[in-house]
C-alpha cells in the first residue's frame, strides 16, 4: 500500500506567482502513472484493511493536506471523473476564526517576495531575539529533507515555522505582511468551504483532521496538543458528520513533529489511523503495531510529481 501526500495542486496563479505547486496537468499524468503501475485501492478495501483485517492491499491511496481551495476546484473534479476517492485533511482555524493559517501566510510571503529579501529582513531587524535556541538545535537538520527548496526559501521556512516561539510568530508575520504584501488574499480565496467539504464527503471522499492551527505538535504541551486535536475533531463532526473512518495527519510530518503524547491522545479518542511522512510503503506491521504513524510518500518522490514555482 502506497499512501501519497499532496498539497497545492493547481495551475499557475498570478496572485501567488512563486508558489511551489504540482501543476494540475502533472497531477493528471501522475494519476495515469499510478493506475498503470500500481493501481488504486478501493475505499472498501482500504476500510477493511484499517478496521478489520489489518492487512494491506496493493495499490495507491491519495491524501491531500491543508484544506486548500484547489482541492475542490481541480483535484476533486479529476477524482470524480475517474471514480477515485481521496482523504482530505483540514485545519479548522480558517473556518472558526476566518483567518489564514500562519503556515500559509509564510507560503504567500515566499511566493510573492524574493526569499533572500525576506531572510535579510529577518536577520537585520532584531527578530532573532524571538528565536528559541532549543528549537534551533532540535529542528535544524530534521526539517524539509524531502522538499526541493533553494537556500533562502529553506532558511525562511525553518525560521518562521520552527525557530520562532509561537507567541511571537504571529507578530513577526504581521510585520512582514504590513511591509511586503499589498494585495491581500482572503480565507475564501485560499481554503475549501464547509459546503465544498460536505459535497466532497457526500461524493465518497474522506474528510480528516489536521489540527486547529497547523502547529508542530511536539513543540506543544500535552494539554495544548489535546486542544488542537480534540476540538478540531469536534468541529469537523459538527459541520460534516461522523466519518466511517476517523483519521488524522500530523502538521509538517516526520517523527520530529509528534511524540508519544500525541499518539496516546489519538488512541484515547478512538482515531482509526494517522499519517506521518516517511518514504516507504505501509506494511501489515504498521497497521497492527503503530497505526498512528503510517508512512506516506511525498508526491515528488514519483514520476510527474515534481513541484514547480513558475
mmCIF file of C-alpha atoms in Angstrom:
data_model
loop_
_atom_site.group_PDB
_atom_site.id
_atom_site.type_symbol
_atom_site.label_atom_id
_atom_site.label_comp_id
_atom_site.label_asym_id
_atom_site.label_seq_id
_atom_site.Cartn_x
_atom_site.Cartn_y
_atom_site.Cartn_z
ATOM 1 C CA UNK A 1 0.000 0.000 0.000
ATOM 2 C CA UNK A 2 1.420 3.337 -1.096
ATOM 3 C CA UNK A 3 -0.025 6.458 0.520
ATOM 4 C CA UNK A 4 0.780 9.641 -1.432
ATOM 5 C CA UNK A 5 0.748 13.156 0.026
ATOM 6 C CA UNK A 6 -0.202 16.294 -1.910
ATOM 7 C CA UNK A 7 -0.523 19.954 -1.003
ATOM 8 C CA UNK A 8 -1.061 22.566 -3.742
ATOM 9 C CA UNK A 9 -2.364 21.000 -6.982
ATOM 10 C CA UNK A 10 -3.248 23.764 -9.409
ATOM 11 C CA UNK A 11 -2.286 25.767 -12.486
ATOM 12 C CA UNK A 12 -0.182 28.903 -12.069
ATOM 13 C CA UNK A 13 -1.923 31.598 -10.034
ATOM 14 C CA UNK A 14 -0.911 35.192 -10.765
ATOM 15 C CA UNK A 15 -1.779 36.132 -7.171
ATOM 16 C CA UNK A 16 0.868 33.656 -5.956
ATOM 17 C CA UNK A 17 3.475 33.710 -8.722
ATOM 18 C CA UNK A 18 6.255 31.889 -6.881
ATOM 19 C CA UNK A 19 4.116 29.281 -5.102
ATOM 20 C CA UNK A 20 5.540 25.765 -5.122
ATOM 21 C CA UNK A 21 2.786 23.572 -6.526
ATOM 22 C CA UNK A 22 2.130 20.480 -8.547
ATOM 23 C CA UNK A 23 0.656 21.619 -11.853
ATOM 24 C CA UNK A 24 -2.760 20.068 -12.466
ATOM 25 C CA UNK A 25 -1.534 18.645 -15.792
ATOM 26 C CA UNK A 26 1.288 16.862 -13.964
ATOM 27 C CA UNK A 27 -1.197 15.575 -11.391
ATOM 28 C CA UNK A 28 -3.294 14.046 -14.160
ATOM 29 C CA UNK A 29 -0.182 12.409 -15.634
ATOM 30 C CA UNK A 30 0.789 11.077 -12.213
ATOM 31 C CA UNK A 31 -2.661 9.542 -11.725
ATOM 32 C CA UNK A 32 -2.220 7.786 -15.075
ATOM 33 C CA UNK A 33 1.226 6.598 -13.948
ATOM 34 C CA UNK A 34 -0.143 5.214 -10.687
ATOM 35 C CA UNK A 35 -3.015 3.494 -12.453
ATOM 36 C CA UNK A 36 -0.679 1.818 -14.932
ATOM 37 C CA UNK A 37 1.998 0.778 -12.440
ATOM 38 C CA UNK A 38 0.267 0.174 -9.092
ATOM 39 C CA UNK A 39 -3.495 0.620 -9.370
ATOM 40 C CA UNK A 40 -5.662 2.300 -6.751
ATOM 41 C CA UNK A 41 -7.086 0.749 -3.606
ATOM 42 C CA UNK A 42 -10.875 0.913 -3.460
ATOM 43 C CA UNK A 43 -12.428 2.675 -0.496
ATOM 44 C CA UNK A 44 -13.986 -0.604 0.694
ATOM 45 C CA UNK A 45 -10.638 -2.407 0.519
ATOM 46 C CA UNK A 46 -8.994 0.367 2.462
ATOM 47 C CA UNK A 47 -11.780 0.410 5.062
ATOM 48 C CA UNK A 48 -11.448 -3.342 5.627
ATOM 49 C CA UNK A 49 -7.661 -3.077 5.896
ATOM 50 C CA UNK A 50 -7.894 -0.388 8.565
ATOM 51 C CA UNK A 51 -10.890 -1.654 10.518
ATOM 52 C CA UNK A 52 -10.761 -5.431 10.294
ATOM 53 C CA UNK A 53 -8.022 -7.393 8.550
ATOM 54 C CA UNK A 54 -5.031 -5.177 9.484
ATOM 55 C CA UNK A 55 -3.521 -6.372 6.220
ATOM 56 C CA UNK A 56 -2.563 -4.005 3.449
ATOM 57 C CA UNK A 57 -3.966 -4.131 -0.051
ATOM 58 C CA UNK A 58 -1.865 -3.495 -3.137
ATOM 59 C CA UNK A 59 -2.237 -0.075 -4.698
ATOM 60 C CA UNK A 60 -2.258 3.657 -4.045
ATOM 61 C CA UNK A 61 -4.141 5.813 -1.518
ATOM 62 C CA UNK A 62 -4.311 9.552 -2.285
ATOM 63 C CA UNK A 63 -4.144 12.134 0.521
ATOM 64 C CA UNK A 64 -4.360 15.935 0.389
ATOM 65 C CA UNK A 65 -3.315 18.249 3.216
ATOM 66 C CA UNK A 66 -4.390 21.683 4.487
ATOM 67 C CA UNK A 67 -7.929 22.000 3.101
ATOM 68 C CA UNK A 68 -6.864 24.145 0.142
ATOM 69 C CA UNK A 69 -9.364 25.561 -2.351
ATOM 70 C CA UNK A 70 -7.523 23.940 -5.249
ATOM 71 C CA UNK A 71 -8.519 20.552 -3.806
ATOM 72 C CA UNK A 72 -12.111 21.298 -4.700
ATOM 73 C CA UNK A 73 -11.541 23.317 -7.876
ATOM 74 C CA UNK A 74 -9.155 20.829 -9.536
ATOM 75 C CA UNK A 75 -8.450 17.651 -7.551
ATOM 76 C CA UNK A 76 -11.993 16.663 -6.591
ATOM 77 C CA UNK A 77 -13.259 17.132 -10.139
ATOM 78 C CA UNK A 78 -10.486 14.922 -11.548
ATOM 79 C CA UNK A 79 -11.049 12.198 -8.944
ATOM 80 C CA UNK A 80 -14.788 12.170 -9.716
ATOM 81 C CA UNK A 81 -14.052 11.697 -13.423
ATOM 82 C CA UNK A 82 -12.027 8.611 -12.599
ATOM 83 C CA UNK A 83 -14.304 7.222 -9.856
ATOM 84 C CA UNK A 84 -11.468 7.602 -7.378
ATOM 85 C CA UNK A 85 -11.548 8.735 -3.765
ATOM 86 C CA UNK A 86 -9.100 10.536 -1.516
ATOM 87 C CA UNK A 87 -8.517 11.634 2.071
ATOM 88 C CA UNK A 88 -8.623 15.419 2.592
ATOM 89 C CA UNK A 89 -7.076 16.709 5.819
ATOM 90 C CA UNK A 90 -8.286 20.106 7.007
ATOM 91 C CA UNK A 91 -7.326 22.602 9.688
ATOM 92 C CA UNK A 92 -10.291 24.215 11.389
ATOM 93 C CA UNK A 93 -8.969 27.666 12.372
ATOM 94 C CA UNK A 94 -9.763 29.251 8.963
ATOM 95 C CA UNK A 95 -13.432 28.291 9.462
ATOM 96 C CA UNK A 96 -13.560 29.218 13.135
ATOM 97 C CA UNK A 97 -11.605 32.497 13.032
ATOM 98 C CA UNK A 98 -11.867 33.491 9.350
ATOM 99 C CA UNK A 99 -8.085 33.692 9.336
ATOM 100 C CA UNK A 100 -5.332 32.344 7.093
ATOM 101 C CA UNK A 101 -3.016 29.982 8.935
ATOM 102 C CA UNK A 102 0.493 31.183 9.753
ATOM 103 C CA UNK A 103 1.999 28.348 7.717
ATOM 104 C CA UNK A 104 0.135 29.604 4.656
ATOM 105 C CA UNK A 105 0.982 33.225 5.302
ATOM 106 C CA UNK A 106 4.593 32.058 5.078
ATOM 107 C CA UNK A 107 3.820 30.412 1.720
ATOM 108 C CA UNK A 108 2.202 33.636 0.491
ATOM 109 C CA UNK A 109 5.231 35.681 1.510
ATOM 110 C CA UNK A 110 7.680 33.322 -0.193
ATOM 111 C CA UNK A 111 5.513 33.135 -3.311
ATOM 112 C CA UNK A 112 5.435 36.928 -3.711
ATOM 113 C CA UNK A 113 8.738 38.161 -2.275
ATOM 114 C CA UNK A 114 12.268 37.017 -3.084
ATOM 115 C CA UNK A 115 13.177 34.715 -0.151
ATOM 116 C CA UNK A 116 16.625 36.336 0.134
ATOM 117 C CA UNK A 117 14.942 39.686 0.800
ATOM 118 C CA UNK A 118 12.802 38.064 3.487
ATOM 119 C CA UNK A 119 15.799 36.340 5.032
ATOM 120 C CA UNK A 120 17.854 39.537 5.106
ATOM 121 C CA UNK A 121 14.966 41.388 6.733
ATOM 122 C CA UNK A 122 14.596 38.699 9.395
ATOM 123 C CA UNK A 123 18.316 38.796 10.150
ATOM 124 C CA UNK A 124 18.622 42.595 10.228
ATOM 125 C CA UNK A 125 15.599 43.657 12.279
ATOM 126 C CA UNK A 126 16.205 42.145 15.696
ATOM 127 C CA UNK A 127 13.818 39.271 15.014
ATOM 128 C CA UNK A 128 16.500 36.860 16.210
ATOM 129 C CA UNK A 129 15.556 37.866 19.749
ATOM 130 C CA UNK A 130 12.432 35.717 19.280
ATOM 131 C CA UNK A 131 14.411 32.600 18.343
ATOM 132 C CA UNK A 132 14.175 29.572 20.630
ATOM 133 C CA UNK A 133 17.685 28.098 20.845
ATOM 134 C CA UNK A 134 16.380 24.687 21.863
ATOM 135 C CA UNK A 135 14.163 24.554 18.771
ATOM 136 C CA UNK A 136 17.073 25.527 16.519
ATOM 137 C CA UNK A 137 19.067 22.647 17.947
ATOM 138 C CA UNK A 138 16.140 20.240 17.709
ATOM 139 C CA UNK A 139 14.848 21.046 14.219
ATOM 140 C CA UNK A 140 17.883 22.342 12.290
ATOM 141 C CA UNK A 141 18.601 19.071 10.485
ATOM 142 C CA UNK A 142 15.231 17.324 10.731
ATOM 143 C CA UNK A 143 13.078 19.560 8.554
ATOM 144 C CA UNK A 144 12.312 19.823 4.818
ATOM 145 C CA UNK A 145 14.573 16.908 3.870
ATOM 146 C CA UNK A 146 12.018 15.641 1.343
ATOM 147 C CA UNK A 147 11.325 19.029 -0.297
ATOM 148 C CA UNK A 148 13.158 20.846 -3.041
ATOM 149 C CA UNK A 149 13.895 24.357 -1.759
ATOM 150 C CA UNK A 150 16.520 26.929 -2.626
ATOM 151 C CA UNK A 151 18.823 28.033 0.213
ATOM 152 C CA UNK A 152 16.920 31.126 1.318
ATOM 153 C CA UNK A 153 13.481 29.534 0.996
ATOM 154 C CA UNK A 154 14.697 26.753 3.276
ATOM 155 C CA UNK A 155 16.097 29.225 5.812
ATOM 156 C CA UNK A 156 12.954 31.375 5.869
ATOM 157 C CA UNK A 157 10.706 28.327 6.298
ATOM 158 C CA UNK A 158 12.818 26.969 9.149
ATOM 159 C CA UNK A 159 12.970 30.314 10.928
ATOM 160 C CA UNK A 160 9.272 31.083 10.676
ATOM 161 C CA UNK A 161 7.866 27.571 11.107
ATOM 162 C CA UNK A 162 10.246 26.175 13.714
ATOM 163 C CA UNK A 163 12.739 28.583 15.285
ATOM 164 C CA UNK A 164 10.478 31.461 16.397
ATOM 165 C CA UNK A 165 8.398 30.897 19.513
ATOM 166 C CA UNK A 166 4.689 30.616 18.688
ATOM 167 C CA UNK A 167 3.672 33.535 20.874
ATOM 168 C CA UNK A 168 5.933 35.787 18.745
ATOM 169 C CA UNK A 169 5.431 34.295 15.283
ATOM 170 C CA UNK A 170 2.114 35.974 14.581
ATOM 171 C CA UNK A 171 3.627 39.363 15.455
ATOM 172 C CA UNK A 172 6.559 38.758 13.109
ATOM 173 C CA UNK A 173 4.267 37.661 10.287
ATOM 174 C CA UNK A 174 2.036 40.687 10.782
ATOM 175 C CA UNK A 175 5.125 42.867 10.471
ATOM 176 C CA UNK A 176 6.254 41.111 7.293
ATOM 177 C CA UNK A 177 2.785 41.348 5.724
ATOM 178 C CA UNK A 178 2.469 45.019 6.544
ATOM 179 C CA UNK A 179 5.822 45.712 4.949
ATOM 180 C CA UNK A 180 5.758 43.465 1.875
ATOM 181 C CA UNK A 181 2.194 42.422 0.964
ATOM 182 C CA UNK A 182 -0.177 44.895 -0.673
ATOM 183 C CA UNK A 183 -2.970 42.860 -2.257
ATOM 184 C CA UNK A 184 -4.408 40.688 0.494
ATOM 185 C CA UNK A 185 -5.672 37.138 -0.029
ATOM 186 C CA UNK A 186 -8.802 36.091 1.862
ATOM 187 C CA UNK A 187 -9.790 32.849 3.554
ATOM 188 C CA UNK A 188 -12.366 32.293 0.794
ATOM 189 C CA UNK A 189 -9.625 32.658 -1.825
ATOM 190 C CA UNK A 190 -7.424 30.097 -0.119
ATOM 191 C CA UNK A 191 -9.440 27.319 1.518
ATOM 192 C CA UNK A 192 -12.254 24.889 0.943
ATOM 193 C CA UNK A 193 -15.619 25.983 2.281
ATOM 194 C CA UNK A 194 -17.830 23.892 4.563
ATOM 195 C CA UNK A 195 -20.162 23.492 1.569
ATOM 196 C CA UNK A 196 -17.279 22.149 -0.519
ATOM 197 C CA UNK A 197 -16.360 19.668 2.207
ATOM 198 C CA UNK A 198 -19.934 18.440 2.589
ATOM 199 C CA UNK A 199 -20.238 17.912 -1.154
ATOM 200 C CA UNK A 200 -16.924 16.048 -1.255
ATOM 201 C CA UNK A 201 -17.915 13.923 1.738
ATOM 202 C CA UNK A 202 -21.250 13.061 0.104
ATOM 203 C CA UNK A 203 -19.385 12.019 -3.069
ATOM 204 C CA UNK A 204 -17.231 9.484 -1.215
ATOM 205 C CA UNK A 205 -14.209 11.498 -0.151
ATOM 206 C CA UNK A 206 -12.946 11.198 3.435
ATOM 207 C CA UNK A 207 -12.504 14.379 5.471
ATOM 208 C CA UNK A 208 -9.751 14.049 8.076
ATOM 209 C CA UNK A 209 -8.308 16.213 10.818
ATOM 210 C CA UNK A 210 -5.079 18.230 10.554
ATOM 211 C CA UNK A 211 -5.442 20.125 13.904
ATOM 212 C CA UNK A 212 -6.843 23.585 14.528
ATOM 213 C CA UNK A 213 -3.861 25.731 13.601
ATOM 214 C CA UNK A 214 -1.150 23.560 11.989
ATOM 215 C CA UNK A 215 1.424 23.846 14.774
ATOM 216 C CA UNK A 216 4.297 21.419 15.364
ATOM 217 C CA UNK A 217 2.632 19.173 17.926
ATOM 218 C CA UNK A 218 5.885 18.002 19.501
ATOM 219 C CA UNK A 219 6.557 21.634 20.448
ATOM 220 C CA UNK A 220 3.352 21.835 22.488
ATOM 221 C CA UNK A 221 2.391 20.626 25.949
ATOM 222 C CA UNK A 222 0.177 17.568 26.224
ATOM 223 C CA UNK A 223 -2.725 19.821 27.209
ATOM 224 C CA UNK A 224 -2.256 22.053 24.150
ATOM 225 C CA UNK A 225 -1.979 19.023 21.896
ATOM 226 C CA UNK A 226 -5.295 17.719 23.235
ATOM 227 C CA UNK A 227 -6.970 21.036 22.427
ATOM 228 C CA UNK A 228 -5.528 21.115 18.889
ATOM 229 C CA UNK A 229 -6.652 17.538 18.170
ATOM 230 C CA UNK A 230 -9.912 17.118 20.072
ATOM 231 C CA UNK A 231 -11.504 20.488 19.344
ATOM 232 C CA UNK A 232 -10.781 20.207 15.618
ATOM 233 C CA UNK A 233 -12.375 16.746 15.512
ATOM 234 C CA UNK A 234 -15.418 18.147 17.328
ATOM 235 C CA UNK A 235 -15.742 20.975 14.800
ATOM 236 C CA UNK A 236 -15.436 18.645 11.791
ATOM 237 C CA UNK A 237 -18.021 16.253 13.204
ATOM 238 C CA UNK A 238 -20.435 19.118 13.913
ATOM 239 C CA UNK A 239 -20.152 20.554 10.404
ATOM 240 C CA UNK A 240 -19.716 17.432 8.266
ATOM 241 C CA UNK A 241 -20.784 14.496 10.415
ATOM 242 C CA UNK A 242 -19.063 11.471 11.907
ATOM 243 C CA UNK A 243 -16.977 9.634 9.325
ATOM 244 C CA UNK A 244 -16.865 5.853 8.979
ATOM 245 C CA UNK A 245 -13.086 6.254 9.269
ATOM 246 C CA UNK A 246 -11.769 8.693 11.866
ATOM 247 C CA UNK A 247 -8.387 9.862 10.647
ATOM 248 C CA UNK A 248 -5.668 12.378 11.432
ATOM 249 C CA UNK A 249 -2.375 13.545 9.947
ATOM 250 C CA UNK A 250 0.464 15.424 11.583
ATOM 251 C CA UNK A 251 1.201 19.017 10.527
ATOM 252 C CA UNK A 252 4.603 19.128 8.805
ATOM 253 C CA UNK A 253 5.059 15.379 9.299
ATOM 254 C CA UNK A 254 8.135 13.368 10.156
ATOM 255 C CA UNK A 255 8.901 11.780 13.514
ATOM 256 C CA UNK A 256 10.141 15.129 14.841
ATOM 257 C CA UNK A 257 6.642 16.608 14.501
ATOM 258 C CA UNK A 258 4.833 14.460 17.094
ATOM 259 C CA UNK A 259 5.573 12.371 20.179
ATOM 260 C CA UNK A 260 4.149 9.632 22.398
ATOM 261 C CA UNK A 261 1.714 12.080 23.972
ATOM 262 C CA UNK A 262 0.295 12.778 20.513
ATOM 263 C CA UNK A 263 -0.176 9.108 19.683
ATOM 264 C CA UNK A 264 -1.749 8.397 23.086
ATOM 265 C CA UNK A 265 -4.262 11.226 22.618
ATOM 266 C CA UNK A 266 -5.244 9.814 19.216
ATOM 267 C CA UNK A 267 -5.671 6.297 20.643
ATOM 268 C CA UNK A 268 -7.744 7.557 23.562
ATOM 269 C CA UNK A 269 -10.289 9.295 21.315
ATOM 270 C CA UNK A 270 -10.522 6.246 19.011
ATOM 271 C CA UNK A 271 -8.919 7.642 15.882
ATOM 272 C CA UNK A 272 -8.601 4.762 13.413
ATOM 273 C CA UNK A 273 -5.320 5.772 11.770
ATOM 274 C CA UNK A 274 -2.931 8.695 11.380
ATOM 275 C CA UNK A 275 -0.461 9.555 8.645
ATOM 276 C CA UNK A 276 3.149 10.543 9.182
ATOM 277 C CA UNK A 277 5.623 11.375 6.384
ATOM 278 C CA UNK A 278 8.104 8.606 5.646
ATOM 279 C CA UNK A 279 9.421 7.321 2.332
ATOM 280 C CA UNK A 280 8.130 3.727 2.299
ATOM 281 C CA UNK A 281 5.038 1.596 1.794
ATOM 282 C CA UNK A 282 2.510 0.946 4.542
ATOM 283 C CA UNK A 283 3.069 -2.584 5.916
ATOM 284 C CA UNK A 284 0.904 -5.039 7.837
ATOM 285 C CA UNK A 285 3.121 -4.396 10.862
ATOM 286 C CA UNK A 286 2.309 -0.665 10.672
ATOM 287 C CA UNK A 287 -1.429 -1.367 10.744
ATOM 288 C CA UNK A 288 -1.079 -3.755 13.674
ATOM 289 C CA UNK A 289 1.593 -2.126 15.807
ATOM 290 C CA UNK A 290 1.629 1.591 15.062
ATOM 291 C CA UNK A 291 -1.461 2.799 13.170
ATOM 292 C CA UNK A 292 -0.779 6.386 14.269
ATOM 293 C CA UNK A 293 2.486 6.644 12.361
ATOM 294 C CA UNK A 294 1.566 5.262 8.944
ATOM 295 C CA UNK A 295 4.127 6.259 6.302
ATOM 296 C CA UNK A 296 3.314 8.495 3.329
ATOM 297 C CA UNK A 297 5.375 9.378 0.308
ATOM 298 C CA UNK A 298 5.540 12.950 -0.933
ATOM 299 C CA UNK A 299 4.166 13.106 -4.471
ATOM 300 C CA UNK A 300 7.518 14.475 -5.666
ATOM 301 C CA UNK A 301 9.093 11.076 -4.995
ATOM 302 C CA UNK A 302 7.319 9.622 -8.045
ATOM 303 C CA UNK A 303 7.318 10.374 -11.752
ATOM 304 C CA UNK A 304 5.428 13.559 -12.741
ATOM 305 C CA UNK A 305 5.320 14.683 -9.091
ATOM 306 C CA UNK A 306 7.871 17.483 -9.168
ATOM 307 C CA UNK A 307 6.617 20.728 -7.644
ATOM 308 C CA UNK A 308 7.363 23.912 -9.584
ATOM 309 C CA UNK A 309 7.145 27.645 -8.841
ATOM 310 C CA UNK A 310 6.746 29.010 -12.344
#
